mmCIF file of C-alpha atoms in Angstrom:
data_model
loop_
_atom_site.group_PDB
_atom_site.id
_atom_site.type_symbol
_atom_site.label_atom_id
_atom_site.label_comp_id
_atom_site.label_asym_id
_atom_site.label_seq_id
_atom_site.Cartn_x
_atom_site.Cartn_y
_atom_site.Cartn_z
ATOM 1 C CA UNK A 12 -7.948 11.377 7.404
ATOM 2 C CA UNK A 13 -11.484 12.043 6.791
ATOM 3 C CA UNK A 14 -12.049 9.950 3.360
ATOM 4 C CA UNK A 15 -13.682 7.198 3.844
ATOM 5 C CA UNK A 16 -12.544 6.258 -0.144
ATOM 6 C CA UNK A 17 -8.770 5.879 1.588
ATOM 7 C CA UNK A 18 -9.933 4.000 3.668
ATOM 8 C CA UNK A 19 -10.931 1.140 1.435
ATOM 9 C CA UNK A 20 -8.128 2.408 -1.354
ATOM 10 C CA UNK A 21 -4.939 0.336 -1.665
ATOM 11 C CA UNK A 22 -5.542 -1.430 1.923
ATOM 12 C CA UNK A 23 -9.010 -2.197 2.041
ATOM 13 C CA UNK A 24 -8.985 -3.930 5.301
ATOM 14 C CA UNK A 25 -6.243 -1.837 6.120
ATOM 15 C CA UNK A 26 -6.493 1.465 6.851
ATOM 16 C CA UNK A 27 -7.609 0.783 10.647
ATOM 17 C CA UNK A 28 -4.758 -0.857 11.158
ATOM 18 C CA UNK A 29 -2.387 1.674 10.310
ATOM 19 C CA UNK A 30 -3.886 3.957 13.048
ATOM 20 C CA UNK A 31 -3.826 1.427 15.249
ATOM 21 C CA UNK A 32 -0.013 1.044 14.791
ATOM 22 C CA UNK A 33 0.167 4.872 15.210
ATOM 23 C CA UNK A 34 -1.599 4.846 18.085
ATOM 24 C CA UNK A 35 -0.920 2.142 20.374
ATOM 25 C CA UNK A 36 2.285 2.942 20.637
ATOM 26 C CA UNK A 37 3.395 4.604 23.831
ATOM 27 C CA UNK A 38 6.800 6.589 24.170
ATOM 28 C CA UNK A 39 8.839 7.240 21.507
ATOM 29 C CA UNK A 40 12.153 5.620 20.231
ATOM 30 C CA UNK A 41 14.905 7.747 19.882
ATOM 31 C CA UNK A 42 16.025 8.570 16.099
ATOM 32 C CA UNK A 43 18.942 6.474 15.254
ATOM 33 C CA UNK A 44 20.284 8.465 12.122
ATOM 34 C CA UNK A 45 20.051 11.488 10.317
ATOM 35 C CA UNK A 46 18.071 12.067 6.997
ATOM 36 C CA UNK A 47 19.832 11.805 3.807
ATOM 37 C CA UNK A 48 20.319 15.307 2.104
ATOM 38 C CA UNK A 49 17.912 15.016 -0.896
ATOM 39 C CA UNK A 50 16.504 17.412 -3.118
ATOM 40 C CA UNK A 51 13.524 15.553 -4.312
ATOM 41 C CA UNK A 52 10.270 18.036 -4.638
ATOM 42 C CA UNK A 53 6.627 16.675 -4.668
ATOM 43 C CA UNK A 54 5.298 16.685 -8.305
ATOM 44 C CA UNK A 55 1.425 16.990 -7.864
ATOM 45 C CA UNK A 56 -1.132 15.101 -10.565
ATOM 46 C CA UNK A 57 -4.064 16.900 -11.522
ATOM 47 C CA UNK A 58 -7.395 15.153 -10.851
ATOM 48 C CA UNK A 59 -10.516 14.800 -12.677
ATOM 49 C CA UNK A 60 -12.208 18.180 -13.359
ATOM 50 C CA UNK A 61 -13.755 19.466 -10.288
ATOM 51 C CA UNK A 62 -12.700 16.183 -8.328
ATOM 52 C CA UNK A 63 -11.599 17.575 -4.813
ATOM 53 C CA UNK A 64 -9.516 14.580 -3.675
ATOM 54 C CA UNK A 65 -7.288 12.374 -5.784
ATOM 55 C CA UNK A 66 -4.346 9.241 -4.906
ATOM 56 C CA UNK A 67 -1.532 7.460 -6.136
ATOM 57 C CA UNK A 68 -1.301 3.936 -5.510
ATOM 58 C CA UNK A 69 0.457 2.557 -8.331
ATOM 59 C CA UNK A 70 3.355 3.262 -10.878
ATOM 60 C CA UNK A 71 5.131 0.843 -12.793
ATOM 61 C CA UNK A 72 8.758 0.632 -14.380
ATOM 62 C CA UNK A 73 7.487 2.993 -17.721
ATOM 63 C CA UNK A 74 6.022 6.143 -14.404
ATOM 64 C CA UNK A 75 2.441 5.134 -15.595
ATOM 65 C CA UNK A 76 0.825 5.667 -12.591
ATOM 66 C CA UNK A 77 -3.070 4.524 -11.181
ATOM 67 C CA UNK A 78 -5.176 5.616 -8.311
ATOM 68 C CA UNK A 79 -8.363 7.617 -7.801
ATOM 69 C CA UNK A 80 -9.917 10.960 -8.067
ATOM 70 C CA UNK A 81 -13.561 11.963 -7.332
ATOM 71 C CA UNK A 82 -15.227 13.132 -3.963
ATOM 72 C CA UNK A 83 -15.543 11.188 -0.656
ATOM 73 C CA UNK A 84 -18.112 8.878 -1.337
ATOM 74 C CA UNK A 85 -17.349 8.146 -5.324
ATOM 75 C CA UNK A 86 -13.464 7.946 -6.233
ATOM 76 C CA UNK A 87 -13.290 6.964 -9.797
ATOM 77 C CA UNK A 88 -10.258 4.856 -10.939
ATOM 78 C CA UNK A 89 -7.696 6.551 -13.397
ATOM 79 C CA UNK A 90 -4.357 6.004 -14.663
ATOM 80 C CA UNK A 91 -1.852 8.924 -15.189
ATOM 81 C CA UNK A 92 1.012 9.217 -17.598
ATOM 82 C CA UNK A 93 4.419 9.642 -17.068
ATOM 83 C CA UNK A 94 3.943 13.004 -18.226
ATOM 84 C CA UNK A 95 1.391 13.637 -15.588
ATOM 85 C CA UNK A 96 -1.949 13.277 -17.730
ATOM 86 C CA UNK A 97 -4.920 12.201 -16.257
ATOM 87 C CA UNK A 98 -7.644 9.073 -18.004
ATOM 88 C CA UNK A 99 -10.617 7.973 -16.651
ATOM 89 C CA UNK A 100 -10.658 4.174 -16.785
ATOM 90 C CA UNK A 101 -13.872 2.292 -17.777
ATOM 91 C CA UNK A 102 -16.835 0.995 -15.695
ATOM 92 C CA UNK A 103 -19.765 -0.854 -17.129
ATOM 93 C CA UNK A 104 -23.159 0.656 -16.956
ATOM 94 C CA UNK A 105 -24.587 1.127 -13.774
ATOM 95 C CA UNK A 106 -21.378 1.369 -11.483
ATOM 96 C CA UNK A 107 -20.742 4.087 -9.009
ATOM 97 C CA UNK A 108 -17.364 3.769 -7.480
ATOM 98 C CA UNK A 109 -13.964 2.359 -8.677
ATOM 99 C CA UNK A 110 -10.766 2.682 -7.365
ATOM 100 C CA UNK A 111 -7.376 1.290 -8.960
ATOM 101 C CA UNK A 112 -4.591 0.084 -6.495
ATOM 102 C CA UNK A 113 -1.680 -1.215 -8.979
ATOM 103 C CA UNK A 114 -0.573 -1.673 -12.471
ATOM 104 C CA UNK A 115 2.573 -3.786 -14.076
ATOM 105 C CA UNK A 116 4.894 -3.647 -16.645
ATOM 106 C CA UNK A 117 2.372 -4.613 -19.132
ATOM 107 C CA UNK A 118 -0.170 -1.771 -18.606
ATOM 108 C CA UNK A 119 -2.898 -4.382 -16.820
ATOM 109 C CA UNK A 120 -4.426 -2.494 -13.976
ATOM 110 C CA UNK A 121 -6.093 -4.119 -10.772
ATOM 111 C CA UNK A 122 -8.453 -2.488 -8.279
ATOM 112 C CA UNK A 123 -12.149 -2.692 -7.465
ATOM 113 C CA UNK A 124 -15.787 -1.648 -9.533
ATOM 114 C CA UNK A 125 -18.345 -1.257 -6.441
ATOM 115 C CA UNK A 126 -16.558 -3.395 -3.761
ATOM 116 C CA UNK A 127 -15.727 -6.634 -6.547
ATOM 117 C CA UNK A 128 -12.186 -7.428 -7.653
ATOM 118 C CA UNK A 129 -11.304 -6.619 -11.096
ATOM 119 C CA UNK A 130 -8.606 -6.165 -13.635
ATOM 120 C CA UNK A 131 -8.327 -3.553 -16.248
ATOM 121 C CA UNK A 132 -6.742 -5.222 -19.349
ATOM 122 C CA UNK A 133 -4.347 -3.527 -21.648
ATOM 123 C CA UNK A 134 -6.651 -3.200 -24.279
ATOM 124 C CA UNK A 135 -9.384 -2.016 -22.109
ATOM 125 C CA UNK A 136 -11.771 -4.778 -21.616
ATOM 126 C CA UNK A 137 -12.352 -5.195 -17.773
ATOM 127 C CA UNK A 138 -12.074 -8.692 -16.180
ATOM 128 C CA UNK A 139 -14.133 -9.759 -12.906
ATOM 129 C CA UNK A 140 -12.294 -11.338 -10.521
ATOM 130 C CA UNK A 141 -14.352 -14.006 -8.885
ATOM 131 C CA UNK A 142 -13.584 -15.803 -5.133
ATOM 132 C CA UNK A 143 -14.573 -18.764 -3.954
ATOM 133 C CA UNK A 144 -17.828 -19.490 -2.729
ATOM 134 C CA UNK A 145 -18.528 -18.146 0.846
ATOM 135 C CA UNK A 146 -16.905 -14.644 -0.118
ATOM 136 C CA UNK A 147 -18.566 -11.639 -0.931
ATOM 137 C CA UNK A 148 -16.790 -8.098 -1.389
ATOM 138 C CA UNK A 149 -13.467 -8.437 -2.855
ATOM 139 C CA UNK A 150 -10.058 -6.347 -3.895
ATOM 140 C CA UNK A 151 -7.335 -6.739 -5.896
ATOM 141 C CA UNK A 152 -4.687 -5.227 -4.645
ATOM 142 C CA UNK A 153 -1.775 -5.786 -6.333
ATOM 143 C CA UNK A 154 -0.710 -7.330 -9.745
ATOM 144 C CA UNK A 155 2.680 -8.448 -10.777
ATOM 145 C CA UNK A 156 4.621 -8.586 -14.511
ATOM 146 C CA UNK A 157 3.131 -12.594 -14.923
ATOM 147 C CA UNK A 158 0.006 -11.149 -14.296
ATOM 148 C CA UNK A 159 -0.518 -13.092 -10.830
ATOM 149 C CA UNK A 160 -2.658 -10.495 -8.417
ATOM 150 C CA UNK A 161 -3.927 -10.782 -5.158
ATOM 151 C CA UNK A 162 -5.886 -9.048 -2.565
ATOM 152 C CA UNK A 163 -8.822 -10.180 -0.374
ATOM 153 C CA UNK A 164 -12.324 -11.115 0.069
ATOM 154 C CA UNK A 165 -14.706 -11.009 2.681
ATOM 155 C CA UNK A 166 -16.436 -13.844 4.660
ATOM 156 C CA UNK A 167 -20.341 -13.813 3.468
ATOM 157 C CA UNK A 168 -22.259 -12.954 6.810
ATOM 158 C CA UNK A 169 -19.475 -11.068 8.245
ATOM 159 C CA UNK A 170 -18.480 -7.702 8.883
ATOM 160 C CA UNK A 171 -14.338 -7.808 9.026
ATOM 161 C CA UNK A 172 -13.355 -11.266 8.179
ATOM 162 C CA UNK A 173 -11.193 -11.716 5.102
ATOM 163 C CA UNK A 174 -9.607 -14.447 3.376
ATOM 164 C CA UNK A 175 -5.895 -13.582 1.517
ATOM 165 C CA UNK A 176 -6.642 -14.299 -2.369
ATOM 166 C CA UNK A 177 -4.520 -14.749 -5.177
ATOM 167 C CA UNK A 178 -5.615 -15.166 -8.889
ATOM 168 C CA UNK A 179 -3.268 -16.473 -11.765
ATOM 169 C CA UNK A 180 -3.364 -14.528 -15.116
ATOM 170 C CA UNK A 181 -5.789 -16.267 -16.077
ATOM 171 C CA UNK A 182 -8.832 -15.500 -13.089
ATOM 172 C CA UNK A 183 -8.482 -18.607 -11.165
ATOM 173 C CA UNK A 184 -8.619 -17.625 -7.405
ATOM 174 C CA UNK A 185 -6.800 -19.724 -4.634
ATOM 175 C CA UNK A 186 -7.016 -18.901 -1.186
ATOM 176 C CA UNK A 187 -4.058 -18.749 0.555
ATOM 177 C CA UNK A 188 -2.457 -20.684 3.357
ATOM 178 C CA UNK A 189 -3.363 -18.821 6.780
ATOM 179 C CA UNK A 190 -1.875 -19.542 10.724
ATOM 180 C CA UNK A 191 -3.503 -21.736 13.360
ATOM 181 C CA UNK A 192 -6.550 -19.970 14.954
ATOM 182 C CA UNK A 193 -6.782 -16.962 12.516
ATOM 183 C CA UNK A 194 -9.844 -15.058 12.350
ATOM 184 C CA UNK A 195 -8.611 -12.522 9.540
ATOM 185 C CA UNK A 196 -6.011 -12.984 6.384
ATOM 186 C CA UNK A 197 -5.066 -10.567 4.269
ATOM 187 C CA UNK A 198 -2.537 -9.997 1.325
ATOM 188 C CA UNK A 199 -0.950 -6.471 0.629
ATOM 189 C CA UNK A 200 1.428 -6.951 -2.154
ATOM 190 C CA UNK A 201 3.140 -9.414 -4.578
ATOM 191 C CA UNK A 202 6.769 -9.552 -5.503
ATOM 192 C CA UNK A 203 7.817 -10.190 -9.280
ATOM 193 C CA UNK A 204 9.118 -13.666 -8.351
ATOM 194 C CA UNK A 205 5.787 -13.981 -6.837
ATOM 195 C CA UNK A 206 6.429 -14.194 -2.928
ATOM 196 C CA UNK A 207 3.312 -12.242 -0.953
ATOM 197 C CA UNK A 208 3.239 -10.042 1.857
ATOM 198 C CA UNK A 209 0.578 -9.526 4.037
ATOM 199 C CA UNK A 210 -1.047 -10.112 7.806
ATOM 200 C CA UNK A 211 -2.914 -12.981 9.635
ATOM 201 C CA UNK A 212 -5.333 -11.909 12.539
ATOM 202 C CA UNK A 213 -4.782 -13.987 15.620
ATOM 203 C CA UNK A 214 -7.177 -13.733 18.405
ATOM 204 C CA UNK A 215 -6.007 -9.895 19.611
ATOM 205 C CA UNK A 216 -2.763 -10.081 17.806
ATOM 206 C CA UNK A 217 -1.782 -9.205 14.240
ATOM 207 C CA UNK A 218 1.254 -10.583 12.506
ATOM 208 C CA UNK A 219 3.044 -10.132 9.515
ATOM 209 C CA UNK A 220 3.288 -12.849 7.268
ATOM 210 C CA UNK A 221 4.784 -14.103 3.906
ATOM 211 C CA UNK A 222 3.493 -16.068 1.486
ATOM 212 C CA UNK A 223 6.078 -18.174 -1.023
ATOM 213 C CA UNK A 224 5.252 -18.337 -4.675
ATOM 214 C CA UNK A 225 4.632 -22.179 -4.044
ATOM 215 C CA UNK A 226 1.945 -21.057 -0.993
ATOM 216 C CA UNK A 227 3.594 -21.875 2.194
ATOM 217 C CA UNK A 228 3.067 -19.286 5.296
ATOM 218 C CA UNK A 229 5.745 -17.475 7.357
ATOM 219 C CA UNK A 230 4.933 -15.615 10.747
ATOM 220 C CA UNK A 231 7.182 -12.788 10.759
ATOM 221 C CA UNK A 232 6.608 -12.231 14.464
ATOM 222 C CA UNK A 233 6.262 -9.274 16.300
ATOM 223 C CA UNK A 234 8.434 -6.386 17.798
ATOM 224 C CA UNK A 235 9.273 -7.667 21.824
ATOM 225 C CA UNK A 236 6.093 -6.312 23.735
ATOM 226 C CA UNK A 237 3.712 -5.825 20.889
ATOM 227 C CA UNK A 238 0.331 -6.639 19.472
ATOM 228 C CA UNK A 239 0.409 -5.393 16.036
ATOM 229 C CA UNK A 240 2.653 -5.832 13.231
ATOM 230 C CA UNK A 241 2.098 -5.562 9.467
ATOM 231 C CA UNK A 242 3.916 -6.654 6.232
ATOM 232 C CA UNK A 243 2.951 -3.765 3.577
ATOM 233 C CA UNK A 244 5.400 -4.484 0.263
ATOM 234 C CA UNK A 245 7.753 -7.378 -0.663
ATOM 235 C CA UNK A 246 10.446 -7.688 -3.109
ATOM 236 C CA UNK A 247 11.664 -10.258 -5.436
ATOM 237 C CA UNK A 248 14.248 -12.089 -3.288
ATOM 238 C CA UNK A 249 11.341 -11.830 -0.683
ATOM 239 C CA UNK A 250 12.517 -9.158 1.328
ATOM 240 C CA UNK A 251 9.105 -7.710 3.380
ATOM 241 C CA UNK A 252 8.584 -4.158 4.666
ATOM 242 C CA UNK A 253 6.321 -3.125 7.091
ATOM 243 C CA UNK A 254 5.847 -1.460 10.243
ATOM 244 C CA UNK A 255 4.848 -2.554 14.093
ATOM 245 C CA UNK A 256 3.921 -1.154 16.855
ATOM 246 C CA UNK A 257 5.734 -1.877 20.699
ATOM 247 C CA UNK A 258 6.066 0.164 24.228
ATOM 248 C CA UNK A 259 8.204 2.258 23.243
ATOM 249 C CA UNK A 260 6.763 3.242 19.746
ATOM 250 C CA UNK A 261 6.144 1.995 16.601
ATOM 251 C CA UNK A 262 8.516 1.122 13.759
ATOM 252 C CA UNK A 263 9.222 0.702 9.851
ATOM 253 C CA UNK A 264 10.598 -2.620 9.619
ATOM 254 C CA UNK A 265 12.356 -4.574 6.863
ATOM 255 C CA UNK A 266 12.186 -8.794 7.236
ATOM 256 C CA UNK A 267 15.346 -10.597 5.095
ATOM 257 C CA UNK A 268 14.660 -13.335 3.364
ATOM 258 C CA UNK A 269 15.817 -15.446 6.017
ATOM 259 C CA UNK A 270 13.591 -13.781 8.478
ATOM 260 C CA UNK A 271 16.460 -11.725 10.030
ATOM 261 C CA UNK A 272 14.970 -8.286 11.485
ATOM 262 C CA UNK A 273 15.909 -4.448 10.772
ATOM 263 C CA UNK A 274 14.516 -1.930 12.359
ATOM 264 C CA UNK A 275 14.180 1.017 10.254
ATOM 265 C CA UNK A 276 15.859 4.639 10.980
ATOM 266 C CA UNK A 277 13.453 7.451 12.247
ATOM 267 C CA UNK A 278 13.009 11.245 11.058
ATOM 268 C CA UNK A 279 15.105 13.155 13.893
ATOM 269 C CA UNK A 280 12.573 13.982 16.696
ATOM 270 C CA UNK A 281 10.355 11.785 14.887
ATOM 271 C CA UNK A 282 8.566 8.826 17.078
ATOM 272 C CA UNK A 283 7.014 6.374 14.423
ATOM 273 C CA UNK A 284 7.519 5.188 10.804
ATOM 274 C CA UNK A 285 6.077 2.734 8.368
ATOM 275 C CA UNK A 286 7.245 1.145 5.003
ATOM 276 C CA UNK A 287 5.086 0.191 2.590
ATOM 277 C CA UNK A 288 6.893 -0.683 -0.479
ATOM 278 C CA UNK A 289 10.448 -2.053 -1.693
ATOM 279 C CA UNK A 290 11.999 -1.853 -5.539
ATOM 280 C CA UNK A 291 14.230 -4.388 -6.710
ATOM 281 C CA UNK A 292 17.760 -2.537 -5.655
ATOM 282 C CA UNK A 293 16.549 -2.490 -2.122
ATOM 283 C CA UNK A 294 15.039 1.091 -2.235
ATOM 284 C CA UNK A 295 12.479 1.132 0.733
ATOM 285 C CA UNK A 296 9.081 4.016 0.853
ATOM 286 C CA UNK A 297 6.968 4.633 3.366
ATOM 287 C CA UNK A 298 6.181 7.230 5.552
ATOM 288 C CA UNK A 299 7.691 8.808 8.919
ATOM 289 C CA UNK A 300 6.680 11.264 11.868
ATOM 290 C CA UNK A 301 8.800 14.322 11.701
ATOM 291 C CA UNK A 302 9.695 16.292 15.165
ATOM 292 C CA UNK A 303 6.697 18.803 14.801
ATOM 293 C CA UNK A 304 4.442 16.101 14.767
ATOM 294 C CA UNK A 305 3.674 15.669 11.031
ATOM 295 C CA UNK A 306 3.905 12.328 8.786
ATOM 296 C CA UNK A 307 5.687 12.580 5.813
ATOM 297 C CA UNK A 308 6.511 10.462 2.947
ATOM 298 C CA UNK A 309 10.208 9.364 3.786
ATOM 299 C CA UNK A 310 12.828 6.833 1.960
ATOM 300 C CA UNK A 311 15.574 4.040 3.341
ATOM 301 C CA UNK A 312 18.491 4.004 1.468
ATOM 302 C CA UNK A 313 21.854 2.550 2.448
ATOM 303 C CA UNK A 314 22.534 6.681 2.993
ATOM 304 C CA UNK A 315 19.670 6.717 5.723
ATOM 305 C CA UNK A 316 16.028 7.631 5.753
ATOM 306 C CA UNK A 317 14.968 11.053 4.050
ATOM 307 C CA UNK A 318 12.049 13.225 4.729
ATOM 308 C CA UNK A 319 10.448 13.524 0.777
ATOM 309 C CA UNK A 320 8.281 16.249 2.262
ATOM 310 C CA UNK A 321 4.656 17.344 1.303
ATOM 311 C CA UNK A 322 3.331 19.816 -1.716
ATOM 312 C CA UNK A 323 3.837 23.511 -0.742
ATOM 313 C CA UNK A 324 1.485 24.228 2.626
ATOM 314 C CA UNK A 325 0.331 21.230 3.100
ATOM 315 C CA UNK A 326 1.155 19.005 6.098
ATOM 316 C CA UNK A 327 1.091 15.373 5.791
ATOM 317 C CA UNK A 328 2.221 13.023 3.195
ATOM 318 C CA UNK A 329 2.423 9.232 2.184
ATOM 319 C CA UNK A 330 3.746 7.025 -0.230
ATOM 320 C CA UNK A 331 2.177 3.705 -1.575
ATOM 321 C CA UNK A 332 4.214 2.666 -4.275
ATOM 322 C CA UNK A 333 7.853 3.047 -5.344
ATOM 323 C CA UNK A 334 9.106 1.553 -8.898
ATOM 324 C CA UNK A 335 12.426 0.559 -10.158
ATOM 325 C CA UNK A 336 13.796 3.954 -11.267
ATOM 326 C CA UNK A 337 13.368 5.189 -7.328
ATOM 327 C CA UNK A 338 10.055 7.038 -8.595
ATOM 328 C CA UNK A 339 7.863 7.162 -5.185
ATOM 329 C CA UNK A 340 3.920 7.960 -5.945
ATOM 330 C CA UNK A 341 1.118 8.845 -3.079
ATOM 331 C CA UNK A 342 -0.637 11.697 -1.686
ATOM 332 C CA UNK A 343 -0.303 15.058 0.235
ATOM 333 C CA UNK A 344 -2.788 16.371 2.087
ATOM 334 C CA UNK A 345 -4.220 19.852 2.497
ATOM 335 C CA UNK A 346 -5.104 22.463 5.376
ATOM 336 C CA UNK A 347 -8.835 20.955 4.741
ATOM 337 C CA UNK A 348 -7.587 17.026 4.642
ATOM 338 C CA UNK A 349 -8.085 16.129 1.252
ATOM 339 C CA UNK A 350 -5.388 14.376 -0.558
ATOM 340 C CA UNK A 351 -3.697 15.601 -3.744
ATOM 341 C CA UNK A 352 -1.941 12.963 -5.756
ATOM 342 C CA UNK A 353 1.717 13.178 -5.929
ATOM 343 C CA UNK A 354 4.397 11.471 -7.263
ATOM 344 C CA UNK A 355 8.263 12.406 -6.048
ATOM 345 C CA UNK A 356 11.173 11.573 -8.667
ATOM 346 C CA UNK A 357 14.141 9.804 -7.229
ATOM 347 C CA UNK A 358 16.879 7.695 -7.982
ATOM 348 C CA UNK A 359 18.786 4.652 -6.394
ATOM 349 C CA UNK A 360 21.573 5.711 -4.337
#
């Protein structure tokens, strides 16, 4: 994916490690299960006039959903209807780039002005998020109904090193708990309870963790044999999704509150997968490899995983963000690589 905007969208720290779960992973695992039968179709969401690229990576309970549109070098936060209309959200004077990652129940928006954390209010003032001192560049990345967010900042004098953040409602930033001899912590989501999912670099390896809504850390290990393993979205119980990579391939993964492991289905002929967000009733999105090679946004039900597919001609597709009513929101990409914002309307099986 040629954007360097996705890169920094959503998973700011991220995106590198999603190839390198992709990647790194040598032969594939065998499918275990065949997709559900579903006849879901990509909805796409217009973009800014003239804007050649555009993303989903929020929606709340209402379908209001928040993202970017723009060009490569200056996506400009928005927020869509349910009905699929496209606003421009503010930016004081002077600021080039914005991008919004997530929005709750209450219409409050988080994301990032020109690489510093911020919150879109409902009634349209914007808040600055400030970090602790020794950070510099910050996100918000996610923002729950109590108006809790968190995301991460990075080290002053450093190039990759982030510390895990989390802000109450009203600003005041705590940095969270990290493992013994981390270099790199980062937080990826926040439940409505307030448990946090997220990752904690560890010399060359990279493990999922959870955060409780009191602060204490959880490894969540890895898969037997590998370096690399990620916890994307969490529900309220504290349920974490994820992916990780091993010999044989890498896998979407679901953790149980009690740290019990699933390993999530494969596309058939597919050889990876990743989730990336949970709803309340257990609904799990993320995205799968399908036998011709493609990724494609996919969902775990208790029926089995289904292939949600891309907009018409297109060939790749993933999901950031699924709400309550099964409503799964992302991107699809085009012949040329530019994404097109989608959302795909479902319901809890």
């Amino acid at each position: 994916m040629p954007v360097s905007s996705l890169r920094l969208l959503r998973r700011p720290a991220f995106y590198a490690a999603l190839c390198m779960i992709l990647v790194i992973a040598g032969a594939s695992l065998p499918a275990v299960a065949s997709p559900a039968v579903s006849a879901v179709r990509p909805i796409e969401l217009r973009g800014l006039p003239g804007a050649p690229q555009s993303a989903v990576y929020g929606i709340n309970n209402d379908g209001v959903l928040v993202g970017s549109s723009g060009t490569e070098d200056e996506p400009l936060a928005v927020r869509w209807s349910p009905a699929g209309a496209i606003t421009r959200l503010p930016m004081p004077s002077g600021a080039t780039v914005s991008e919004a990652l997530d929005i709750n129940g209450t219409g409050a928006i988080v994301g990032t002005i020109d690489s510093r954390a911020v919150r879109w209010n409902p009634g349209g003032t914007i808040t600055r998020l400030t970090v602790p001192a020794g950070l510099t560049e910050s996100y918000a990345i996610a923002i729950n109904d109590k108006g809790v967010t968190v995301g991460d900042a990075l080290v002053a004098g450093s190039e990759d090193r982030y510390h895990a953040l989390r802000w109450t409602a009203a600003g005041a930033a705590t940095d969270l708990a990290t493992l013994p001899g981390a270099d790199n912590t980062v937080a990826t989501s926040i439940s409505s309870t307030g448990f946090v999912g997220g990752y904690v670099d560890v010399g060359s390896l990279r493990h999922a963790v959870r955060w409780t809504p009191e602060g204490a850390i959880s490894d969540l290990g890895l898969l037997p044999g590998g370096t690399i393993s990620i916890a994307w979205g969490i529900g309220p119980t504290g349920t974490a999704v994820g992916g990780a990579n091993s010999p044989n391939g890498s896998r979407a993964l679901r953790w149980a509150p009690d740290g019990r492991l699933t390993v999530l289905d494969l596309l058939p002929g597919g050889t990876d997968a990743r989730a990336v967000a949970i709803n309340t009733y257990g609904t799990i999105a993320g995205d799968a490899s399908t036998s011709e090679g493609h990724r494609h946004a996919a969902r775990w039900t208790e029926g089995g995983v289904t292939d949600l597919g891309t907009l018409p001609g297109h060939l790749a597709s993933d999901i950031y963000a699924i709400n309550d009513r099964g409503v799964c929101a992302g991107f699809s990409f085009d012949v040329n690589g530019d994404p097109h914002a989608v959302k795909w309307e479902t319901t809890n099986e």
